[in-house]
Tab-separated table of C-alpha atoms (C1' of nucleotides) in Angstrom:
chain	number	residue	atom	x	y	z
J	1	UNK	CA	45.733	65.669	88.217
J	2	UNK	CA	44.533	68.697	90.282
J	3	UNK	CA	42.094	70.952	87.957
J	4	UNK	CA	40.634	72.807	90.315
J	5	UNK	CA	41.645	76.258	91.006
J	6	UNK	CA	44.000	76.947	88.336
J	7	UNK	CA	44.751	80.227	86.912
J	8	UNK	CA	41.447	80.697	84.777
J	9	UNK	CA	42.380	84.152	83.578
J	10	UNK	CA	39.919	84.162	81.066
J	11	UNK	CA	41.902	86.702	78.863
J	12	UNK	CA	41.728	87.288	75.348
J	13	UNK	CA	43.451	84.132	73.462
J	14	UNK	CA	46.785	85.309	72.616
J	15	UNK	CA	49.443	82.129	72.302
J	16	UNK	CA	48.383	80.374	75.284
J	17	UNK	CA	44.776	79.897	75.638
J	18	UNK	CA	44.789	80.083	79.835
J	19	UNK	CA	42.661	77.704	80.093
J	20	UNK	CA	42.540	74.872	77.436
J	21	UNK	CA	41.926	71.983	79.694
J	22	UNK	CA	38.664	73.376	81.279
J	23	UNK	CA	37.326	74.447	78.599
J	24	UNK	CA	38.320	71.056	76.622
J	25	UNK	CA	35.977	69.177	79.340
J	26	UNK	CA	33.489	71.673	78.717
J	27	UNK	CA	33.297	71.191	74.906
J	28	UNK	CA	33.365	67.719	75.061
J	29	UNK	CA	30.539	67.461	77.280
J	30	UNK	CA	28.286	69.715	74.638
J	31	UNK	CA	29.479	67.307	71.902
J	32	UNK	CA	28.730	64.585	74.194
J	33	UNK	CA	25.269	65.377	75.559
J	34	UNK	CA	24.472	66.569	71.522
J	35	UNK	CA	26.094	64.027	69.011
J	36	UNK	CA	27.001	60.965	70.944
J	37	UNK	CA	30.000	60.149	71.672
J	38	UNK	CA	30.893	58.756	68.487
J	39	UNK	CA	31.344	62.043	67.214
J	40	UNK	CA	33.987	63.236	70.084
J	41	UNK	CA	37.024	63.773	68.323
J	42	UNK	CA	40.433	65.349	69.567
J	43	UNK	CA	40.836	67.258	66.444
J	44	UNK	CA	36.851	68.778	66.050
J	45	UNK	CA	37.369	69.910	69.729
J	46	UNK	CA	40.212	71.237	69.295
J	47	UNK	CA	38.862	73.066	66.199
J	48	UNK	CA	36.157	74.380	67.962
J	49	UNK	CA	38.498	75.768	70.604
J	50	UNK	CA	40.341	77.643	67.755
J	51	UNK	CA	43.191	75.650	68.574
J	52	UNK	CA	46.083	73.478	67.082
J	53	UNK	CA	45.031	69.614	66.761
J	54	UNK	CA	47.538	68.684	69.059
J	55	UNK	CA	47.275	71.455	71.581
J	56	UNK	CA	44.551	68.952	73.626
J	57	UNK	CA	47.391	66.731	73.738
J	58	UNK	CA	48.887	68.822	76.489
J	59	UNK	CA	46.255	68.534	78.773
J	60	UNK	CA	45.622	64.537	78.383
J	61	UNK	CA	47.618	61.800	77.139
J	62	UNK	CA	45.342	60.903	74.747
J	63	UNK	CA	41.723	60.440	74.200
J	64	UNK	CA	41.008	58.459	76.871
J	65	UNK	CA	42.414	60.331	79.269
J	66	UNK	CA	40.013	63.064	78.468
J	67	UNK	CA	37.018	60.209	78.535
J	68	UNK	CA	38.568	59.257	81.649
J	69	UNK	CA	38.399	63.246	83.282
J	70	UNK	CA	34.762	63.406	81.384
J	71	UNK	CA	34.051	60.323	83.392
J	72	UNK	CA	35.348	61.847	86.393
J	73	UNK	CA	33.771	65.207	86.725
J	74	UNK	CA	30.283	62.710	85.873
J	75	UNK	CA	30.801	60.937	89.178
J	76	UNK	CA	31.738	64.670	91.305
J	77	UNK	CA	28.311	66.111	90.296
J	78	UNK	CA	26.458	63.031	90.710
J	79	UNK	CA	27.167	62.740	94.056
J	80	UNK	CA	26.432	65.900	94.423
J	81	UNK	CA	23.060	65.851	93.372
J	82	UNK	CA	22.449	62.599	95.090
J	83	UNK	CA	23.648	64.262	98.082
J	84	UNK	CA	21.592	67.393	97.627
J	85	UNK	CA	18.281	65.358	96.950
J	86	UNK	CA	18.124	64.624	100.877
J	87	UNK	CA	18.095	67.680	101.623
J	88	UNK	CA	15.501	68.632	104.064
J	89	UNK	CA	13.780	64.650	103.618
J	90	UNK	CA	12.726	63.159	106.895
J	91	UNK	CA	15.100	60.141	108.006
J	92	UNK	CA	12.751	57.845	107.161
J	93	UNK	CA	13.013	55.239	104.369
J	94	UNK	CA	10.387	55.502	101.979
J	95	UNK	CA	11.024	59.336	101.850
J	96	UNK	CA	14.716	59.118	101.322
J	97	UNK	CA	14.750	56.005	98.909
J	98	UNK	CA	12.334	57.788	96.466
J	99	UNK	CA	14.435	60.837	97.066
J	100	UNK	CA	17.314	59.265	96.289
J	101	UNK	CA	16.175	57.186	93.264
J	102	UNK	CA	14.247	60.622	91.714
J	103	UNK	CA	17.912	62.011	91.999
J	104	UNK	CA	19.788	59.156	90.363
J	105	UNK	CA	16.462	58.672	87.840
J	106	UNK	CA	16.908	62.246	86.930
J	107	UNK	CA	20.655	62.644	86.261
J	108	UNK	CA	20.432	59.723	84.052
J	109	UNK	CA	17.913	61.312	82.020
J	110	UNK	CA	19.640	64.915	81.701
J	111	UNK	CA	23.311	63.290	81.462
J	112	UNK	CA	22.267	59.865	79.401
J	113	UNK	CA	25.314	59.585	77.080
J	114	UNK	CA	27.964	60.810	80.212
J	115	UNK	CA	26.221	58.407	82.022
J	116	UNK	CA	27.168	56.028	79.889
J	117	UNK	CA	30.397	57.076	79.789
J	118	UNK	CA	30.627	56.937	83.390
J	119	UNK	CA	30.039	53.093	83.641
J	120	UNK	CA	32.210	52.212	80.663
J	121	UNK	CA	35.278	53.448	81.898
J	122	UNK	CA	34.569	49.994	84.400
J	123	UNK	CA	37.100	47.381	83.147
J	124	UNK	CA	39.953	49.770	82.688
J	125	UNK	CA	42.482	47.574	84.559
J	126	UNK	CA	44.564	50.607	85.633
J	127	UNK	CA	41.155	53.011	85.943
J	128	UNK	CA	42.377	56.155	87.520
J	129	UNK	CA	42.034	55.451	91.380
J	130	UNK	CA	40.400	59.383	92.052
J	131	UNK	CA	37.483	57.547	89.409
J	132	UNK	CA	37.353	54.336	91.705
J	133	UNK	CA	36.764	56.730	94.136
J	134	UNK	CA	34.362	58.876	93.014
J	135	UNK	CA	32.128	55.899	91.937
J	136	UNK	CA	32.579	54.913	95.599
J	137	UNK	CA	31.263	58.135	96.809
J	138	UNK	CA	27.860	57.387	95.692
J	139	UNK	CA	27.254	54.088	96.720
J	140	UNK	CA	28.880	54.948	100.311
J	141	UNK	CA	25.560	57.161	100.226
J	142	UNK	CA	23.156	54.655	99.402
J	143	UNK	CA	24.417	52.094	102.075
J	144	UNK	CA	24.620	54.817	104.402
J	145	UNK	CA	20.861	55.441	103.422
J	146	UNK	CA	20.688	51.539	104.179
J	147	UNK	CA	22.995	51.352	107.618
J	148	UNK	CA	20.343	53.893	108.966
J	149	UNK	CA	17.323	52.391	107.862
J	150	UNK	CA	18.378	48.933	109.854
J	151	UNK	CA	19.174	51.106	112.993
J	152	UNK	CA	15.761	52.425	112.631
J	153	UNK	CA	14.121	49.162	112.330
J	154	UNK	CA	13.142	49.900	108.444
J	155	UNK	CA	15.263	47.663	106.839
J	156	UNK	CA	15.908	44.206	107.471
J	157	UNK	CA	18.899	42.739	108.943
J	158	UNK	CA	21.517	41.206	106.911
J	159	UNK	CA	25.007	41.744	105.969
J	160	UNK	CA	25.230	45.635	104.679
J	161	UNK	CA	26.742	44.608	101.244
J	162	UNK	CA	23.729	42.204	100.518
J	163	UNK	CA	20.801	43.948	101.564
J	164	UNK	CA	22.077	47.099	99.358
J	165	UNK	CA	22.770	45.266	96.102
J	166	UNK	CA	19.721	45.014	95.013
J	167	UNK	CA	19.128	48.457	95.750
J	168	UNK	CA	21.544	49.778	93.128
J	169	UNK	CA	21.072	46.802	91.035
J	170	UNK	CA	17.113	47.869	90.565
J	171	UNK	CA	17.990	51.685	90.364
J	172	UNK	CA	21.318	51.364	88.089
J	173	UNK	CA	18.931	48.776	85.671
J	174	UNK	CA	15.658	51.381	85.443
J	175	UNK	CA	17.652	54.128	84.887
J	176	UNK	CA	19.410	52.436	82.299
J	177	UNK	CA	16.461	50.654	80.726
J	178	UNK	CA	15.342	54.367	80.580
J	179	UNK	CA	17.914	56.227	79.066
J	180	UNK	CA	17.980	53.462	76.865
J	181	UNK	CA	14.293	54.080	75.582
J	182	UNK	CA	13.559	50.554	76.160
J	183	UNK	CA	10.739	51.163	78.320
J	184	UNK	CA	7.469	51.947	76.882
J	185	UNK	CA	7.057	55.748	77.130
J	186	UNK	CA	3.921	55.816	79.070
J	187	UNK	CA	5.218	53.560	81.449
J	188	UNK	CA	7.786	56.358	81.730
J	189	UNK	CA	6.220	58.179	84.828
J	190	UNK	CA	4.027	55.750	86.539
J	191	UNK	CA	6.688	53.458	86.563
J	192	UNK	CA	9.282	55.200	88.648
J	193	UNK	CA	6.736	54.866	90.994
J	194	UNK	CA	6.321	51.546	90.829
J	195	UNK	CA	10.008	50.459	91.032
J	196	UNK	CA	10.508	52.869	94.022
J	197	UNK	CA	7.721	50.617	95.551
J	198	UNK	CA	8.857	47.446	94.555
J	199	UNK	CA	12.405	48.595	96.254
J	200	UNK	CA	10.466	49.327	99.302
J	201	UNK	CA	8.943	46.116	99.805
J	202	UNK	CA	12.499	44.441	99.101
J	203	UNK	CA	14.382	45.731	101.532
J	204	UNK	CA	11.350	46.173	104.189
J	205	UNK	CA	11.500	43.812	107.597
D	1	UNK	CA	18.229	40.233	55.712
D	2	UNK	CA	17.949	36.204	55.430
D	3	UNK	CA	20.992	35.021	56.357
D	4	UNK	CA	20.238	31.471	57.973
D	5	UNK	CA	20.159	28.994	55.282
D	6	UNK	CA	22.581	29.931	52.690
D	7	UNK	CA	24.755	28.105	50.332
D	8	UNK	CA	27.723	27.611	52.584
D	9	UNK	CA	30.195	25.768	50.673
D	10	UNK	CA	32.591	25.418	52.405
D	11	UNK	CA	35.046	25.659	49.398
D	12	UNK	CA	38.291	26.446	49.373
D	13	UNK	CA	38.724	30.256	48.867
D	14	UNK	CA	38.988	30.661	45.235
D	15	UNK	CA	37.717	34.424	43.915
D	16	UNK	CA	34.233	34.100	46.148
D	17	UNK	CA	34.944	32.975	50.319
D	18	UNK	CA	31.369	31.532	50.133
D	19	UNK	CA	30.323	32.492	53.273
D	20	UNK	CA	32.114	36.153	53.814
D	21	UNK	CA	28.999	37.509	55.497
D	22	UNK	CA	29.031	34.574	58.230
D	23	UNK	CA	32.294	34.442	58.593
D	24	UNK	CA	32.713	38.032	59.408
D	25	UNK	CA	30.014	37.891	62.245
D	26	UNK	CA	31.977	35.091	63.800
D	27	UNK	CA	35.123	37.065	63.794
D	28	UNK	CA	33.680	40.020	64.654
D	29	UNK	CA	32.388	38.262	67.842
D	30	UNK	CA	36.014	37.248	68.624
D	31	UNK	CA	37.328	40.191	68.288
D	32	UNK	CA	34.808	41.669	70.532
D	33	UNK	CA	35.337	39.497	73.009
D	34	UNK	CA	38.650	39.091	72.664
D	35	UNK	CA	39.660	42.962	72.806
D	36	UNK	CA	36.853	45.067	73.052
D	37	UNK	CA	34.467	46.912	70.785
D	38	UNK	CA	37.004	49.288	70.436
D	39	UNK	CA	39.363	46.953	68.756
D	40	UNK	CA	36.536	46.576	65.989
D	41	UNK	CA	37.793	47.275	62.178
D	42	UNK	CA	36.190	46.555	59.063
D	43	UNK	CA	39.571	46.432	57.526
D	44	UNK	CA	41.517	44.214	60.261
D	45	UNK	CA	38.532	41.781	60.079
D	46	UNK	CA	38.695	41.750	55.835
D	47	UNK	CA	42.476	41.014	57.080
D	48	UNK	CA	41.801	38.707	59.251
D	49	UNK	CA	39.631	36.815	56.419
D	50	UNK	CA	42.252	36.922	53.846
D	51	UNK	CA	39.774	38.876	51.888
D	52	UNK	CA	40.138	43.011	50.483
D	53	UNK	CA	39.312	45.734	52.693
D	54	UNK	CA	36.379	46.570	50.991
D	55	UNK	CA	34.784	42.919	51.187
D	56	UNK	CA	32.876	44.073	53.848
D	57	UNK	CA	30.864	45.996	52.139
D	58	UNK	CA	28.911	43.798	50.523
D	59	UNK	CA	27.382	42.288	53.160
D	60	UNK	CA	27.151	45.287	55.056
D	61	UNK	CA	26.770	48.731	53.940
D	62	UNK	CA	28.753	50.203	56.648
D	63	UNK	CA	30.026	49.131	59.924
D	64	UNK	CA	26.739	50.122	62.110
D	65	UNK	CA	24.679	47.412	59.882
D	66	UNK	CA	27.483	44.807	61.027
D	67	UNK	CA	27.182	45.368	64.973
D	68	UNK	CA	23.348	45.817	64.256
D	69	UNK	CA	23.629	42.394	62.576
D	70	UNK	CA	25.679	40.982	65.421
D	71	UNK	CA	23.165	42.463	68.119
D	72	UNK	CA	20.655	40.748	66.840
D	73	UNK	CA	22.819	36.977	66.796
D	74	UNK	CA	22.983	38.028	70.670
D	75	UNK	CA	19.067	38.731	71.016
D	76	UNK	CA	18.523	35.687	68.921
D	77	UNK	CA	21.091	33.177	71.397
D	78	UNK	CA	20.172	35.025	74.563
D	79	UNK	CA	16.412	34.408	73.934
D	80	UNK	CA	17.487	30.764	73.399
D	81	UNK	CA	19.630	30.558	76.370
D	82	UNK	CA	16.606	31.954	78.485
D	83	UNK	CA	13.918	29.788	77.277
D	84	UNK	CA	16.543	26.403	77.499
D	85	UNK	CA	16.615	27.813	80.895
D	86	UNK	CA	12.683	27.111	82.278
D	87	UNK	CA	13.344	23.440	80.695
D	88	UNK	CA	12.123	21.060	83.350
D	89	UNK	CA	11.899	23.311	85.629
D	90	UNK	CA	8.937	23.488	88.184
D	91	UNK	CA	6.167	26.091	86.990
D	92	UNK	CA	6.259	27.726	90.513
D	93	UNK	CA	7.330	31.316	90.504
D	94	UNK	CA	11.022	30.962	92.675
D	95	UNK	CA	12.124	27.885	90.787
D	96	UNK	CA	11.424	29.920	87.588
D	97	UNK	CA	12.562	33.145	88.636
D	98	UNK	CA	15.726	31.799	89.733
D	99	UNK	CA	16.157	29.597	86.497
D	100	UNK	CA	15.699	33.172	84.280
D	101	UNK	CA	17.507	35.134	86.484
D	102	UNK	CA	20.921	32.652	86.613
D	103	UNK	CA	20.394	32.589	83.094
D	104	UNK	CA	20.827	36.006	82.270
D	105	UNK	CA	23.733	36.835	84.405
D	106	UNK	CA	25.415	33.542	83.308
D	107	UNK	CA	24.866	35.124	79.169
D	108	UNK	CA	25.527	38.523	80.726
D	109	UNK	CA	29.054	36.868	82.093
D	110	UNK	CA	29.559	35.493	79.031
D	111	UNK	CA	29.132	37.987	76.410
D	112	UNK	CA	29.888	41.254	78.132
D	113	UNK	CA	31.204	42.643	75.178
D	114	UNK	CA	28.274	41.384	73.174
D	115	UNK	CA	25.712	42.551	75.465
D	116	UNK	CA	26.925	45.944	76.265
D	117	UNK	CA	26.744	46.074	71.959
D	118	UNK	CA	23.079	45.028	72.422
D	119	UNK	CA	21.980	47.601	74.711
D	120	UNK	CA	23.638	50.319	72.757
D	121	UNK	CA	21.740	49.787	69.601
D	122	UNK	CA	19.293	51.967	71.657
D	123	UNK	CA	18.327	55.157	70.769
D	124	UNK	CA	18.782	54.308	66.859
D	125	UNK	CA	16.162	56.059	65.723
D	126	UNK	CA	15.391	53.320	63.007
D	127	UNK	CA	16.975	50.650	64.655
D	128	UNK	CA	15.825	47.296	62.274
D	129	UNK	CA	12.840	45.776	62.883
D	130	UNK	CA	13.926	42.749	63.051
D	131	UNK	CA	16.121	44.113	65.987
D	132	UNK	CA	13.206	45.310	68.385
D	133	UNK	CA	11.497	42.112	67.894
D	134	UNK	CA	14.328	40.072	69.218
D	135	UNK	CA	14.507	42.705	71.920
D	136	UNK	CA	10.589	42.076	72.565
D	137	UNK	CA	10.986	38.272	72.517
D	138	UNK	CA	12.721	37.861	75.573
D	139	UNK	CA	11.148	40.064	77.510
D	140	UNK	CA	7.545	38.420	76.456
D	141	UNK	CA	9.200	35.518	77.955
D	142	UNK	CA	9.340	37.397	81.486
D	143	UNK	CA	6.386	39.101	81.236
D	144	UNK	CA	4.426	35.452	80.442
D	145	UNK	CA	6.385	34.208	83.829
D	146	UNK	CA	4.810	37.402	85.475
D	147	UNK	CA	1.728	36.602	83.955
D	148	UNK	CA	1.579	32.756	84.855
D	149	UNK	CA	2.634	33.801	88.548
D	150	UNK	CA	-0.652	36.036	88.845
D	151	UNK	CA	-3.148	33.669	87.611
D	152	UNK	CA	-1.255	30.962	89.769
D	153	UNK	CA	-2.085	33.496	92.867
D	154	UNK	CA	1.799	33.993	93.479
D	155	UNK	CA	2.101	37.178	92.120
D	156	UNK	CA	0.954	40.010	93.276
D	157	UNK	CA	-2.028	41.796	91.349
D	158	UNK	CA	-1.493	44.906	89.097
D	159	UNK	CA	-0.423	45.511	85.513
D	160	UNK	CA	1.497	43.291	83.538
D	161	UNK	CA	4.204	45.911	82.323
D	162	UNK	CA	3.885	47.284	85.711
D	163	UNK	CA	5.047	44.455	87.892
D	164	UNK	CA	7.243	42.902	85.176
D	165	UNK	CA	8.777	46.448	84.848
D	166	UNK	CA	11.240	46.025	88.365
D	167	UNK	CA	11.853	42.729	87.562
D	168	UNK	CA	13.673	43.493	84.325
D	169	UNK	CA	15.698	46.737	86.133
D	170	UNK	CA	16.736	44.886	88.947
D	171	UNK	CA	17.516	41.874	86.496
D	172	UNK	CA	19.423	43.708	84.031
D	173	UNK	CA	21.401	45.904	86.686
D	174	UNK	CA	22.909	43.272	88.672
D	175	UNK	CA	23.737	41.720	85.485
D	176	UNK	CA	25.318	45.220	84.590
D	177	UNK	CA	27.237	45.458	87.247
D	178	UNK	CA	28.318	42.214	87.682
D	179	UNK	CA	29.669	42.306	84.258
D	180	UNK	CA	30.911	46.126	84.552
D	181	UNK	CA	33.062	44.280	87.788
D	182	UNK	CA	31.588	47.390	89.929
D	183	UNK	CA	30.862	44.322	92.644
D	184	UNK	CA	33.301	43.627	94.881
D	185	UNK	CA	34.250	40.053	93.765
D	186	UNK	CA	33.253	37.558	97.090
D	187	UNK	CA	29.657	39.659	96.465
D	188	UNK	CA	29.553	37.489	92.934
D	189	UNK	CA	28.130	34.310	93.990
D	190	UNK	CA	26.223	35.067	96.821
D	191	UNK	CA	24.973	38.438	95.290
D	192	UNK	CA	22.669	36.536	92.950
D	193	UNK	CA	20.806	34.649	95.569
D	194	UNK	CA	20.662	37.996	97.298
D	195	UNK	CA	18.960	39.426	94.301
D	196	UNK	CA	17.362	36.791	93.345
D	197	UNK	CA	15.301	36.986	96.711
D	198	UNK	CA	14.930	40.494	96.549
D	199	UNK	CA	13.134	40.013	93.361
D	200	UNK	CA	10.882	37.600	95.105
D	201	UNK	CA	9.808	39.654	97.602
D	202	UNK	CA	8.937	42.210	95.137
D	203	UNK	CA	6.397	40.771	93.257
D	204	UNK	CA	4.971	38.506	95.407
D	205	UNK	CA	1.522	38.834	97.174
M	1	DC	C1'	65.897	92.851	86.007
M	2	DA	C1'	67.799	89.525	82.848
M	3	DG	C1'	67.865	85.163	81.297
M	4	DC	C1'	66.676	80.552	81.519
M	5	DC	C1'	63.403	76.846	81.477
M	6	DA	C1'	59.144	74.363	82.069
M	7	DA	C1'	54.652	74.733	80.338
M	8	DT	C1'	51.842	75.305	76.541
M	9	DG	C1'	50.675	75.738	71.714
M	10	DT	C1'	51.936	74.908	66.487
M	11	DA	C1'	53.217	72.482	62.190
M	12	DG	C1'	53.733	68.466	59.820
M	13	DG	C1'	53.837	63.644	59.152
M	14	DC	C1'	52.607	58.531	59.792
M	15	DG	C1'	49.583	54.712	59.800
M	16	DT	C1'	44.798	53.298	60.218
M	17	DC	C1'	40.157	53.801	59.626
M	18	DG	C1'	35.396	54.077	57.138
M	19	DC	C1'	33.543	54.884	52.944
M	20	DC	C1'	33.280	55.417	47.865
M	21	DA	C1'	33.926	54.591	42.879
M	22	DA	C1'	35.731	51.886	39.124
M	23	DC	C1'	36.922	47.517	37.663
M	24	DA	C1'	37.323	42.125	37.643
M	25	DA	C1'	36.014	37.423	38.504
M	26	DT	C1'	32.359	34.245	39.322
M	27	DG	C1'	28.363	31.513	38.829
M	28	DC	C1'	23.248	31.429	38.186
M	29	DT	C1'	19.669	31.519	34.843
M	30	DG	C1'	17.260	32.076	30.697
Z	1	DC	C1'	26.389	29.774	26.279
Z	2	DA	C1'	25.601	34.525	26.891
Z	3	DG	C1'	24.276	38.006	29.935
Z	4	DC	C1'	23.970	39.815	34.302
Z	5	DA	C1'	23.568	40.196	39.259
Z	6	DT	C1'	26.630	38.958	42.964
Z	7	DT	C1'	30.781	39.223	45.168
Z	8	DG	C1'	35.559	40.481	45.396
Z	9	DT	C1'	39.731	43.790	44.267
Z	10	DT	C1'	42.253	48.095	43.790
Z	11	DG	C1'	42.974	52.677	44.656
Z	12	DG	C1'	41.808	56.942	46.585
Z	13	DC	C1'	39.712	60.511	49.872
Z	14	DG	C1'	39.248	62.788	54.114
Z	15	DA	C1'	39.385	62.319	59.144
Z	16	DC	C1'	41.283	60.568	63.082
Z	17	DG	C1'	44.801	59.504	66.978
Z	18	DC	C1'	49.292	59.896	68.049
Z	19	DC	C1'	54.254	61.265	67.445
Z	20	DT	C1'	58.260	64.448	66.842
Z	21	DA	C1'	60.332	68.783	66.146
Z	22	DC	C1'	59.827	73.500	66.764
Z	23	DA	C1'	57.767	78.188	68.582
Z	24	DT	C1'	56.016	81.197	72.053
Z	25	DT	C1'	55.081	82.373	76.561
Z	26	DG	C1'	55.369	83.486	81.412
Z	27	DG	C1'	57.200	82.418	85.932
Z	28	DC	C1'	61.312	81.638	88.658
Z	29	DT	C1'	65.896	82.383	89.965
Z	30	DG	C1'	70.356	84.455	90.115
DNA sequence: CAGCCAATGTAGGCGTCGCCAACAATGCTG
DNA sequence: CAGCATTGTTGGCGACGCCTACATTGGCTG
């Protein structure tokens, strides 16, 4: 459960590797973000890691526990660069929606196949709650975006819920459609623009 | 390639099924809506048949070529569904918007399994032919909506791709995560009307 | 400080999977 | 009716996920 601050002491692999489970995320990210994730397997990582097929075993249940942590750690830096890309952006709509969406736009893009990842976890009846959290984080930050905007008078009134759903409906669906390489590729640039305007006018009084 | 029109016997299974390659699509759509993509085996579905575990093969030379195979069934019924959809309905932009849109999320709802398959076909490099032009048709089918809505004077000017282009992200989001069950469930009926105006808004003048 | 014990890694085995090659039955076609 | 392409069968290979039994380690406690 808690994987942060553990002993890490990054000494030279005698019996016990020190730090298997870190470095097992790590890996599988690589393999991830390289070969798909049709080619993560328990035993290559584990391989890779110099290190007995069933040491992984240790560290997760099985192999989608370690999707499940993959998934995890996806959602913690997200929101952290969603977070970050307001940084210094005036409170005012336009500026922080196309912030935000750049962000969100962009992670896709670097992260496309733990992105994917991310979002398939969904249906897991008994999903981890720390990953129903984490995928609340973010959206917490887009209807706070949202909230604010109405107190301003940017964004028209209705019930907080409604008038952000098709804000992460449009951003989820471009960013997928883009990762995806279903969109034309010229379209590529011009068109964030575009569906950052088209948000704009949906959610304007 | 061809595989409407066939012999289909219908015989009782002697040596030859008579219709392996059909009815290993069917199953295979059970299956995948039944349990989940994961649940997917060339050999449990030969099983399933009453035919060898190496049946398969003839009709597909590996198991990719089957989901391809039963991605494009899915492009080929959703583009059905969606142009069933605009039957008798009123060629004014909400009344058709609203028609495609409840059409998608109702296939979406339907055949999550399915659809999640046909969106990961993706990045194939040489995904079949025959695969992005079912992709293409139903999107022609939005974009000639877009189209018709301009020249009526209800759309708002600009390029085709361009103004189509949020339409199909906000579209296939919400449909995404209505089917991933990210929305919190009362959201579900009243979120497409939400969306569906938000959409609207977007394109018109 | 000694010894115990939980944590961590290893070795091997089981059943399943996808794929391949060799062989067998079928039925179309000349 | 003979030959041959099509379609199915059998058996095998290597890889995988998961399990159990065993080995090594290091921290904790008496």
């Amino acid at each position: 459960m808690t994987d942060t601050l553990r002993p890490m002491p990054t000494r030279t692999r005698s019996y016990h590797h020190g730090d298997l489970r870190a470095a097992l995320l790590t890996r599988a990210e690589e393999t991830l973000r390289e070969k798909g994730p049709g080619a993560l397997s328990l035993r290559e990582l584990a391989r890779d890691l110099g290190v007995s097929h069933a040491a992984p075993s240790r560290h997760f249940k099985d192999k989608q526990a370690l999707l499940d942590a993959l998934a995890l750690s996806g959602f913690d830096r997200m929101s952290a660069v969603l977070g970050a890309s307001l940084d210094g952006v005036p409170e005012k709509l336009p500026e922080q929606v196309e912030a935000v969406v750049r962000a969100y736009v962009g992670f896709a893009r670097d992260n496309a196949a733990l992105l994917d990842l991310m979002y398939s976890v969904k249906h897991d009846p008994e999903a981890s709650d720390a990953l129903l959290e984490a995928t609340q984080r973010w959206s917490d930050l887009v209807l706070r975006l949202v909230a604010e905007g109405q107190a301003r008078g940017e964004v028209r009134e209705g019930s907080l819920e409604h008038t952000a759903l098709p804000v992460f409906a449009t951003l989820h669906g471009y960013a997928d459609l883009a990762v995806s390489g279903m969109l034309p590729p010229e379209m590529d640039e011009h068109g964030l623009d575009v569906v950052i305007a088209f948000i704009l006018r949906g959610i304007r009084l």
